[in-house]
């Protein structure tokens, strides 16, 4: 049988951003999670084999313009919208051999990151600030035109292999070079290879991912190759859960950083409290970022919650992106985000 | 329980537009209603509390290019498409306290307008011609990044409060000003505050909305603040229903207008006849628009109908927008639209 | 009753393109079919009458950027994304009189093409290479703002009539001409008229379509009118099925071509083998294209299959489009595409 499933998340609230001295308040989305809708399906093919797919669309729950895509301020490039299939998209086959998926498939690194701290990729997580997924300017959580193989589960251990083919053009130095295809990968697309190891058993979960991003002859050809190694561990003590995250990023001459964070959650009935502290050192810049974050969920049901989140990042390395083009003040390095909101999944 | 509901409307027909002397005929959508698909959900949280959401996508049922978004004629800005979540988007919580929704939530003014005449926002309604919702160039039916509170129902009366935070930049005159966030509201977003009062009881429905649009230091800073007051009343006599609409718009030095329309519907078995007459005076231009419109629905079922619509607006004030960039003829002021089509809801 | 149905197809695999001397390998979609999701509905109105609709969205199952739409390489126009409703969109009524649909409705020619060969519009079909649907640069499978009438079935025969109104502007030579509407048809939209005849009975299926594309005064006004005549026939021998396709395209002074292909399928249990050979002559260029293609499906179930496809087109006429802007080598004329993948429908 084949069955289409539709599920999703909506997350919105009042948010306050203090970006290095400039403060803006408004209604914003995704304070505690990524608002999305998923079309999923699984078909039992017999003999332990199954076909499966996911099409994820990440929408903005508070802004039509963000969904539609608008012409940006004069001189800027057009802004792309939250169109259908802008999240994880994949189709594949699973069986005794493991699972093979094709598409724009999530990195194992994203899973590792979720094992290493409890804030997801939302406010408090440090994602795209102290931690990254790949070294692209947007720190993508997946590559384009990719292939992912995940092994069967051996006593709690799975192995993940990931590949996205490189597509070069401008960087090859050959004027009329046409050795790329936007159909099989966008113009000047970096190549990605990733190996992941995951363990889950009893109270312990651990995950390690090593991701190599090949930028040689891609674009202007000036970006170095990157290696992003991420380790996430958590241990469930019952009402309390402890998390450890460690990440190294190496890009020859550009970045050589080490991140370490400790975090935990504590559950009190319908309330879940969470906190994280961490620091990021970069040997190239010889500077240090520090982060502290807090959060609380009050679960109205299994599917609905109200939440608060707070994070403060002393961002001397200037890795914490400007959320929405807010200009900071010279000399100020701290980005703070606060949110109170509602989250509903269906 | 949580349950996803999907519903929608498709409306298409043959349309003829005579825009101030130039006539174009073709297949067009939305002659009698806005074609849309809605993802909605409600979760009963117990104790009278519920979580709820809506994600509306307004598509074009007759043009792929309108849905995809295309590069406009040379020199023009890219046209945005009908992407996922370009309609009303909101998530919130309802209970004994009323209902609180966050997102790009419909104005109460849109509801008031629907109480005051029977043509919705489609052909015959005069919407975005003699009547507006807010004074933005597109007369939006909702603001970005907004918060809406609706009171509990007191003997048929509900009160609505609406707020969208202003985000300034270019208009502040401060060169490096960064006091805005595209995440919490688009670049140079005007602020909106609205108060609404609604009554429904027996045969009478009445609604009043007062919407203030704050343009100070927004964009070039040249637009005045606007106040849009709208009153809609209808009375159901059984087979006949009478409607009254009154709207004043004040924008210092730009527009000081008064609109009044009378309309009615008459139901004969499966047929619903409708008509509207109205006039708009503007003290700034010292001119007057006149409108007359007719319509008929023949209901094939509760969900399907064939319809005809006709409207004629003598638009001396030049408020009736050019539908699709048709150039008019000098000296001509009348816009006429005619449609015969089919409407299906699911 | 009205009922919403959601169905779709996902197709992805490893693909290798050799475009006239340049080879690119990667993960690509649509090797054997068009990945899509459809929202459909039918309502029984009684008396044999029904209302019906389809909204098709064609997504890219392997690339987020293709779905989102991105700014193309510098200087180029923005690329449009795979937004909601970018496939066949229509709403209409069916009954004893036949069926009338409005929207961006598929040409009968698309159906004829499917009767004439077994590869759909995917790798191996020759579509948008040796065969076209209309003579627009993209060889659209449907027109914008269109009306389609299909007769009732008379002993296996149906007649199809298709109309899309022309919208001119720039090509009229009249500076201030406004005789078009982007609402009722895009700027400088060619007109389309099509007559189709279809037969299906027992082992035999046959279909003929004649499509006229009116380009007079459209755009720069330099494109000729086109006539595309397509004939497709297939005969089912049981495990084997034979196909014949014949197409003539006439565009005064630009193209006068004749295409003929022969193809067949052979079913061996869960395996379906398919092959096609064909040639295209153009009297204007006085050159000839040749095509050969092979394919095999291994059906894992009725809804899931793994497949291989191969096509080779000796494209002396230069009609086989460059898939994704690959630059060929001077003197080389052969485009070859190979794919191994998985296809799942839901």
Coordinates of N, CA and C in Angstrom, one line a residue, chain C residues 37-214:
Chain C
X37 N 3.0 16.8 -8.2 CA 2.0 16.6 -7.2 C 0.7 17.2 -7.8
X38 N -0.4 16.5 -7.7 CA -1.7 16.9 -8.2 C -2.7 17.0 -7.1
X39 N -3.4 18.2 -7.1 CA -4.6 18.3 -6.3 C -5.8 18.2 -7.3
X40 N -6.7 17.2 -7.1 CA -7.8 17.0 -8.1 C -9.1 16.9 -7.3
X41 N -10.2 17.2 -8.0 CA -11.5 17.0 -7.4 C -12.5 16.8 -8.4
X42 N -13.5 16.0 -8.1 CA -14.7 15.9 -8.9 C -15.9 16.0 -8.0
X43 N -16.9 16.7 -8.5 CA -18.2 16.7 -7.7 C -19.3 16.3 -8.7
X44 N -20.1 15.3 -8.2 CA -21.3 14.8 -9.0 C -22.4 15.8 -8.8
X45 N -22.8 16.5 -9.8 CA -23.9 17.5 -9.7 C -25.3 16.9 -10.0
X46 N -25.3 15.6 -10.3 CA -26.6 15.0 -10.6 C -26.9 15.2 -12.1
X47 N -27.8 14.3 -12.7 CA -28.2 14.4 -14.1 C -27.0 14.2 -15.0
X48 N -26.0 13.5 -14.6 CA -24.8 13.2 -15.4 C -23.8 14.3 -15.5
X49 N -24.1 15.4 -14.8 CA -23.2 16.6 -14.8 C -22.2 16.4 -13.6
X50 N -21.0 16.9 -13.9 CA -20.0 17.0 -12.8 C -19.1 18.2 -12.9
X51 N -18.7 18.7 -11.8 CA -17.6 19.8 -11.8 C -16.3 19.1 -11.5
X52 N -15.2 19.6 -12.0 CA -13.9 18.9 -11.8 C -12.8 19.9 -11.9
X53 N -11.7 19.6 -11.3 CA -10.5 20.5 -11.4 C -9.2 19.7 -11.2
X54 N -8.1 20.3 -11.6 CA -6.8 19.7 -11.4 C -5.9 20.9 -11.2
X55 N -5.0 20.8 -10.2 CA -3.9 21.8 -10.0 C -2.6 21.0 -9.9
X56 N -1.8 21.0 -10.9 CA -0.6 20.2 -11.0 C 0.6 21.1 -10.6
X57 N 1.5 20.6 -9.8 CA 2.7 21.3 -9.5 C 3.9 20.4 -9.8
X58 N 4.7 20.9 -10.7 CA 5.9 20.1 -11.1 C 7.1 20.5 -10.3
X59 N 7.6 19.7 -9.5 CA 8.7 20.1 -8.6 C 10.0 19.4 -9.1
X60 N 11.1 19.8 -8.6 CA 12.3 19.2 -8.8 C 12.6 18.4 -7.6
X61 N 12.8 17.1 -7.7 CA 13.0 16.2 -6.6 C 14.5 16.1 -6.1
X62 N 15.4 16.8 -6.8 CA 16.8 16.7 -6.4 C 17.4 18.1 -6.1
X63 N 16.7 19.2 -6.4 CA 17.4 20.5 -6.2 C 16.5 21.5 -5.6
X64 N 16.9 22.0 -4.4 CA 16.1 23.1 -3.8 C 16.2 24.4 -4.6
X65 N 17.3 24.6 -5.2 CA 17.5 25.9 -6.0 C 16.5 25.9 -7.2
X66 N 16.3 24.8 -7.8 CA 15.4 24.7 -8.9 C 14.0 25.0 -8.4
X67 N 13.6 24.6 -7.2 CA 12.3 24.8 -6.7 C 12.1 26.3 -6.2
X68 N 13.2 26.8 -5.6 CA 13.1 28.2 -5.1 C 13.1 29.2 -6.2
X69 N 13.9 28.9 -7.2 CA 14.2 29.9 -8.2 C 15.3 30.8 -7.7
X70 N 16.3 31.0 -8.5 CA 17.5 31.7 -8.0 C 17.9 32.8 -9.0
X71 N 18.7 33.7 -8.6 CA 19.3 34.6 -9.5 C 20.3 33.9 -10.3
X72 N 20.2 34.0 -11.6 CA 21.1 33.3 -12.5 C 22.4 34.0 -12.5
X73 N 23.4 33.4 -13.3 CA 24.7 34.0 -13.4 C 24.5 35.4 -13.8
X74 N 25.5 36.2 -13.4 CA 25.4 37.7 -13.5 C 25.1 38.1 -14.9
X75 N 24.2 39.0 -15.0 CA 23.7 39.5 -16.3 C 22.5 38.8 -16.8
X76 N 22.3 37.6 -16.4 CA 21.1 36.8 -16.9 C 19.9 37.2 -16.1
X77 N 18.8 36.8 -16.7 CA 17.5 37.1 -16.1 C 17.3 36.1 -14.9
X78 N 16.5 36.5 -13.9 CA 16.2 35.6 -12.8 C 15.5 34.4 -13.3
X79 N 15.9 33.3 -12.7 CA 15.3 32.0 -13.0 C 14.0 31.8 -12.2
X80 N 13.0 31.3 -12.8 CA 11.7 31.1 -12.0 C 11.8 29.8 -11.4
X81 N 11.1 29.6 -10.3 CA 11.1 28.4 -9.5 C 9.9 27.5 -9.8
X82 N 9.9 26.4 -9.2 CA 8.8 25.4 -9.4 C 7.7 25.7 -8.4
X83 N 7.0 26.8 -8.6 CA 6.0 27.2 -7.7 C 4.7 26.5 -7.9
X84 N 3.8 26.6 -6.9 CA 2.5 26.0 -6.8 C 1.7 26.3 -8.1
X85 N 1.2 25.3 -8.8 CA 0.4 25.5 -9.9 C 1.1 25.8 -11.2
X86 N 2.4 25.3 -11.3 CA 3.1 25.5 -12.5 C 2.9 24.4 -13.6
X87 N 2.0 23.4 -13.3 CA 1.7 22.4 -14.3 C 0.3 22.6 -14.8
X88 N -0.4 21.5 -15.2 CA -1.7 21.7 -15.7 C -2.7 22.2 -14.6
X89 N -3.4 23.3 -14.9 CA -4.3 23.9 -14.0 C -5.6 24.1 -14.8
X90 N -6.7 23.6 -14.2 CA -8.0 23.7 -14.9 C -9.1 23.5 -14.0
X91 N -10.3 24.1 -14.3 CA -11.5 23.9 -13.7 C -12.6 23.8 -14.7
X92 N -13.6 23.0 -14.6 CA -14.6 22.9 -15.6 C -15.7 22.0 -15.2
X93 N -16.6 21.8 -16.2 CA -17.8 21.0 -16.1 C -17.9 20.0 -17.1
X94 N -18.3 18.8 -16.7 CA -18.4 17.7 -17.7 C -19.9 17.1 -17.6
X95 N -20.4 16.7 -18.8 CA -21.7 16.1 -18.8 C -22.0 15.4 -20.1
X96 N -23.2 15.3 -20.5 CA -23.6 14.6 -21.7 C -23.1 15.4 -22.9
X97 N -22.9 16.7 -22.7 CA -22.4 17.6 -23.8 C -20.9 17.4 -24.1
X98 N -20.2 16.7 -23.2 CA -18.8 16.6 -23.3 C -18.2 17.2 -22.1
X99 N -17.0 17.9 -22.2 CA -16.4 18.5 -21.1 C -15.8 19.8 -21.5
X100 N -16.0 20.8 -20.7 CA -15.4 22.2 -21.0 C -14.5 22.5 -19.8
X101 N -13.2 22.8 -20.1 CA -12.3 23.2 -19.0 C -11.7 24.5 -19.4
X102 N -11.4 25.3 -18.3 CA -10.8 26.6 -18.5 C -9.5 26.5 -17.6
X103 N -8.4 27.2 -18.1 CA -7.2 27.3 -17.4 C -6.0 27.2 -18.3
X104 N -4.9 26.6 -17.7 CA -3.7 26.3 -18.5 C -3.8 24.8 -18.7
X105 N -4.6 24.5 -19.8 CA -5.0 23.1 -20.0 C -4.1 22.4 -21.0
X106 N -3.7 21.1 -20.7 CA -2.8 20.4 -21.6 C -3.4 20.4 -23.0
X107 N -2.5 20.5 -24.0 CA -2.9 20.3 -25.4 C -3.3 18.9 -25.7
X108 N -4.2 18.7 -26.7 CA -4.5 17.3 -27.1 C -3.2 16.8 -27.8
X109 N -2.4 17.6 -28.3 CA -1.1 17.2 -29.0 C -0.2 16.4 -28.0
X110 N -0.3 16.8 -26.7 CA 0.5 16.1 -25.7 C 0.0 14.6 -25.6
X111 N -1.3 14.5 -25.6 CA -1.8 13.1 -25.6 C -1.5 12.3 -26.8
X112 N -1.6 13.0 -28.0 CA -1.2 12.4 -29.2 C 0.2 11.9 -29.2
X113 N 1.1 12.7 -28.6 CA 2.5 12.3 -28.5 C 2.7 11.1 -27.6
X114 N 1.9 11.0 -26.6 CA 1.9 9.8 -25.7 C 1.4 8.6 -26.4
X115 N 0.5 8.7 -27.3 CA 0.0 7.6 -28.0 C 1.0 7.1 -29.0
X116 N 1.9 8.0 -29.6 CA 2.8 7.6 -30.6 C 4.1 7.0 -30.2
X117 N 4.4 7.0 -28.9 CA 5.7 6.4 -28.5 C 5.6 6.2 -27.0
X118 N 6.4 5.3 -26.4 CA 6.2 4.9 -25.0 C 7.1 5.6 -24.0
X119 N 7.9 6.6 -24.3 CA 8.8 7.2 -23.4 C 8.3 8.5 -22.7
X120 N 7.0 8.8 -22.9 CA 6.4 10.0 -22.3 C 7.1 11.2 -22.9
X121 N 7.5 12.2 -22.0 CA 8.3 13.3 -22.5 C 9.7 13.3 -21.9
X122 N 10.1 12.1 -21.4 CA 11.4 11.9 -20.7 C 12.5 11.4 -21.6
X123 N 13.6 11.0 -21.0 CA 14.8 10.5 -21.7 C 14.3 9.4 -22.6
X124 N 14.7 9.4 -23.9 CA 14.3 8.4 -24.8 C 13.2 8.8 -25.7
X125 N 12.4 9.9 -25.3 CA 11.2 10.3 -26.1 C 11.6 11.1 -27.3
X126 N 12.6 11.9 -27.2 CA 12.9 12.8 -28.2 C 12.2 14.1 -28.1
X127 N 11.4 14.3 -27.0 CA 10.6 15.5 -26.8 C 11.5 16.7 -26.6
X128 N 11.1 17.8 -27.2 CA 11.9 19.0 -27.2 C 13.2 18.8 -27.9
X129 N 13.4 17.8 -28.7 CA 14.6 17.5 -29.5 C 14.1 17.3 -30.9
X130 N 13.7 16.1 -31.2 CA 13.1 15.8 -32.6 C 11.6 16.2 -32.6
X131 N 10.9 16.1 -31.5 CA 9.5 16.4 -31.5 C 9.2 17.6 -30.7
X132 N 8.1 18.3 -31.0 CA 7.7 19.5 -30.2 C 6.2 19.4 -30.0
X133 N 5.7 20.3 -29.1 CA 4.3 20.4 -28.9 C 3.7 21.7 -29.5
X134 N 4.3 22.8 -29.2 CA 4.1 24.0 -30.0 C 5.4 24.6 -30.3
X135 N 5.5 25.6 -31.1 CA 6.7 26.1 -31.6 C 7.3 27.2 -30.7
X136 N 6.8 27.4 -29.5 CA 7.4 28.4 -28.6 C 8.8 27.9 -28.3
X137 N 9.6 28.8 -27.8 CA 11.0 28.4 -27.5 C 11.1 27.3 -26.5
X138 N 10.1 27.2 -25.6 CA 10.1 26.1 -24.6 C 9.3 24.9 -25.1
X139 N 8.7 25.0 -26.2 CA 7.8 23.9 -26.7 C 6.8 23.5 -25.5
X140 N 6.0 24.5 -25.2 CA 5.0 24.3 -24.1 C 4.1 23.1 -24.4
X141 N 3.7 22.5 -23.3 CA 2.7 21.4 -23.4 C 1.3 21.9 -23.2
X142 N 1.2 23.2 -23.0 CA -0.1 23.9 -22.8 C 0.0 25.3 -23.0
X143 N -1.1 26.0 -23.3 CA -1.1 27.5 -23.4 C -1.6 28.1 -22.1
X144 N -1.4 29.4 -22.0 CA -1.9 30.2 -20.9 C -3.4 30.6 -21.2
X145 N -4.2 30.8 -20.2 CA -5.5 31.4 -20.3 C -6.3 30.8 -21.5
X146 N -6.5 29.4 -21.3 CA -7.0 28.7 -22.4 C -8.4 28.1 -22.1
X147 N -9.0 27.6 -23.2 CA -10.4 27.0 -23.1 C -10.3 25.7 -23.9
X148 N -10.7 24.6 -23.3 CA -10.7 23.3 -24.0 C -12.0 22.6 -23.9
X149 N -12.5 22.2 -25.1 CA -13.7 21.4 -25.1 C -13.4 20.1 -25.7
X150 N -13.9 19.0 -25.0 CA -13.8 17.7 -25.5 C -15.1 17.1 -25.6
X151 N -15.4 16.5 -26.8 CA -16.8 16.0 -27.1 C -17.0 14.7 -26.3
X152 N -18.3 14.3 -26.2 CA -18.6 12.9 -25.6 C -17.9 11.9 -26.5
X153 N -17.8 10.7 -25.9 CA -17.2 9.6 -26.6 C -18.2 8.9 -27.6
X154 N -17.9 9.0 -28.9 CA -18.8 8.3 -29.9 C -18.1 7.1 -30.4
X155 N -18.4 5.9 -29.9 CA -17.8 4.6 -30.3 C -16.3 4.7 -30.3
X156 N -15.8 5.3 -29.2 CA -14.3 5.3 -29.1 C -13.7 6.6 -29.6
X157 N -14.5 7.4 -30.3 CA -13.9 8.7 -30.8 C -14.2 9.9 -30.0
X158 N -13.2 10.7 -29.7 CA -13.5 12.0 -29.1 C -12.9 13.1 -29.9
X159 N -13.5 14.3 -29.9 CA -13.0 15.4 -30.6 C -12.6 16.5 -29.6
X160 N -11.5 17.1 -29.8 CA -11.0 18.2 -28.9 C -10.8 19.5 -29.6
X161 N -11.4 20.6 -29.0 CA -11.2 21.9 -29.5 C -10.5 22.8 -28.5
X162 N -9.5 23.6 -28.9 CA -8.7 24.3 -27.9 C -8.5 25.7 -28.4
X163 N -8.5 26.7 -27.5 CA -8.4 28.1 -27.9 C -7.7 28.9 -26.8
X164 N -6.6 29.6 -27.2 CA -6.0 30.6 -26.3 C -6.0 31.9 -27.0
X165 N -6.5 33.0 -26.4 CA -6.6 34.2 -27.1 C -5.2 34.9 -27.2
X166 N -4.9 35.5 -28.3 CA -3.7 36.2 -28.6 C -3.7 37.5 -27.8
X167 N -2.6 37.9 -27.2 CA -2.4 39.2 -26.6 C -1.2 39.9 -27.2
X168 N -1.4 41.0 -28.0 CA -0.3 41.6 -28.6 C 0.1 42.9 -27.9
X169 N 1.3 43.4 -28.1 CA 1.6 44.7 -27.8 C 2.8 45.2 -28.6
X170 N 4.0 44.8 -28.2 CA 5.2 45.4 -28.7 C 5.3 45.2 -30.2
X171 N 4.7 44.2 -30.8 CA 4.9 43.9 -32.2 C 3.9 44.6 -33.1
X172 N 3.0 45.4 -32.5 CA 2.0 46.0 -33.3 C 2.5 47.2 -34.1
X173 N 3.6 47.7 -33.7 CA 4.2 48.9 -34.3 C 3.5 50.2 -33.9
X174 N 2.4 50.0 -33.1 CA 1.8 51.2 -32.6 C 2.3 51.6 -31.2
X175 N 3.0 52.7 -31.1 CA 3.8 53.0 -29.9 C 3.0 52.9 -28.6
X176 N 1.8 53.4 -28.6 CA 1.1 53.4 -27.3 C 0.0 52.3 -27.2
X177 N 0.2 51.4 -28.1 CA -0.9 50.3 -28.2 C -1.0 49.6 -26.8
X178 N -2.2 49.5 -26.4 CA -2.4 48.8 -25.1 C -3.4 47.6 -25.3
X179 N -3.5 47.1 -26.4 CA -4.4 46.1 -26.7 C -4.0 44.7 -26.2
X180 N -3.7 44.6 -24.9 CA -3.4 43.3 -24.3 C -3.7 43.4 -22.8
X181 N -3.7 42.3 -22.2 CA -3.9 42.3 -20.7 C -3.1 41.2 -20.1
X182 N -2.2 41.5 -19.2 CA -1.5 40.4 -18.5 C -2.4 39.6 -17.7
X183 N -3.6 40.1 -17.3 CA -4.5 39.4 -16.5 C -5.2 38.3 -17.4
X184 N -5.5 38.6 -18.6 CA -6.2 37.7 -19.5 C -5.2 37.0 -20.5
X185 N -3.9 37.0 -20.2 CA -2.9 36.5 -21.1 C -1.7 37.3 -20.9
X186 N -0.5 36.6 -20.9 CA 0.7 37.4 -20.6 C 1.0 38.3 -21.8
X187 N 1.8 39.3 -21.5 CA 2.4 40.3 -22.4 C 2.9 39.6 -23.7
X188 N 2.4 40.0 -24.9 CA 2.9 39.4 -26.1 C 2.7 37.9 -26.1
X189 N 1.5 37.5 -25.9 CA 1.2 36.0 -25.8 C 0.7 35.6 -27.2
X190 N 1.3 34.6 -27.8 CA 0.8 34.1 -29.1 C -0.6 33.4 -28.9
X191 N -1.4 33.5 -29.9 CA -2.7 32.8 -29.9 C -2.5 31.3 -30.3
X192 N -3.4 30.5 -29.8 CA -3.3 29.0 -30.1 C -4.7 28.5 -30.5
X193 N -4.8 27.8 -31.5 CA -6.0 27.0 -31.8 C -5.6 25.6 -32.2
X194 N -6.3 24.6 -31.6 CA -6.0 23.2 -31.8 C -7.2 22.4 -32.0
X195 N -7.2 21.5 -33.0 CA -8.2 20.5 -33.2 C -7.6 19.1 -33.0
X196 N -8.3 18.3 -32.2 CA -7.7 17.0 -31.9 C -8.8 15.9 -32.2
X197 N -8.3 14.8 -32.6 CA -9.2 13.6 -32.9 C -8.5 12.4 -32.2
X198 N -9.3 11.7 -31.4 CA -8.7 10.6 -30.6 C -9.6 9.3 -30.8
X199 N -8.9 8.2 -30.9 CA -9.7 6.9 -31.0 C -9.0 5.9 -30.1
X200 N -9.8 5.2 -29.3 CA -9.3 4.1 -28.5 C -10.3 3.0 -28.6
X201 N -9.9 1.8 -29.0 CA -10.9 0.7 -29.1 C -10.2 -0.6 -29.2
X202 N -10.4 -1.5 -28.3 CA -9.7 -2.8 -28.3 C -8.2 -2.6 -28.2
X203 N -7.4 -3.2 -29.1 CA -6.0 -3.1 -29.0 C -5.4 -1.9 -29.7
X204 N -6.3 -1.1 -30.4 CA -5.8 0.0 -31.2 C -6.1 1.4 -30.5
X205 N -5.1 2.2 -30.5 CA -5.3 3.6 -30.1 C -4.7 4.5 -31.2
X206 N -5.4 5.6 -31.5 CA -4.9 6.5 -32.5 C -5.3 7.9 -32.1
X207 N -4.4 8.9 -32.4 CA -4.7 10.3 -32.1 C -4.1 11.2 -33.1
X208 N -4.8 12.2 -33.5 CA -4.3 13.2 -34.4 C -4.6 14.6 -33.8
X209 N -3.6 15.5 -33.9 CA -3.8 16.9 -33.5 C -3.2 17.8 -34.5
X210 N -3.9 18.9 -34.8 CA -3.4 20.0 -35.6 C -3.5 21.2 -34.8
X211 N -2.3 21.8 -34.5 CA -2.2 23.0 -33.7 C -1.7 24.2 -34.5
X212 N -2.4 25.3 -34.4 CA -1.9 26.5 -35.1 C -1.5 27.6 -34.1
X213 N -0.3 28.1 -34.3 CA 0.2 29.1 -33.4 C 0.3 30.4 -34.1
X214 N -0.4 31.4 -33.6 CA -0.5 32.7 -34.3 C 0.4 33.7 -33.7

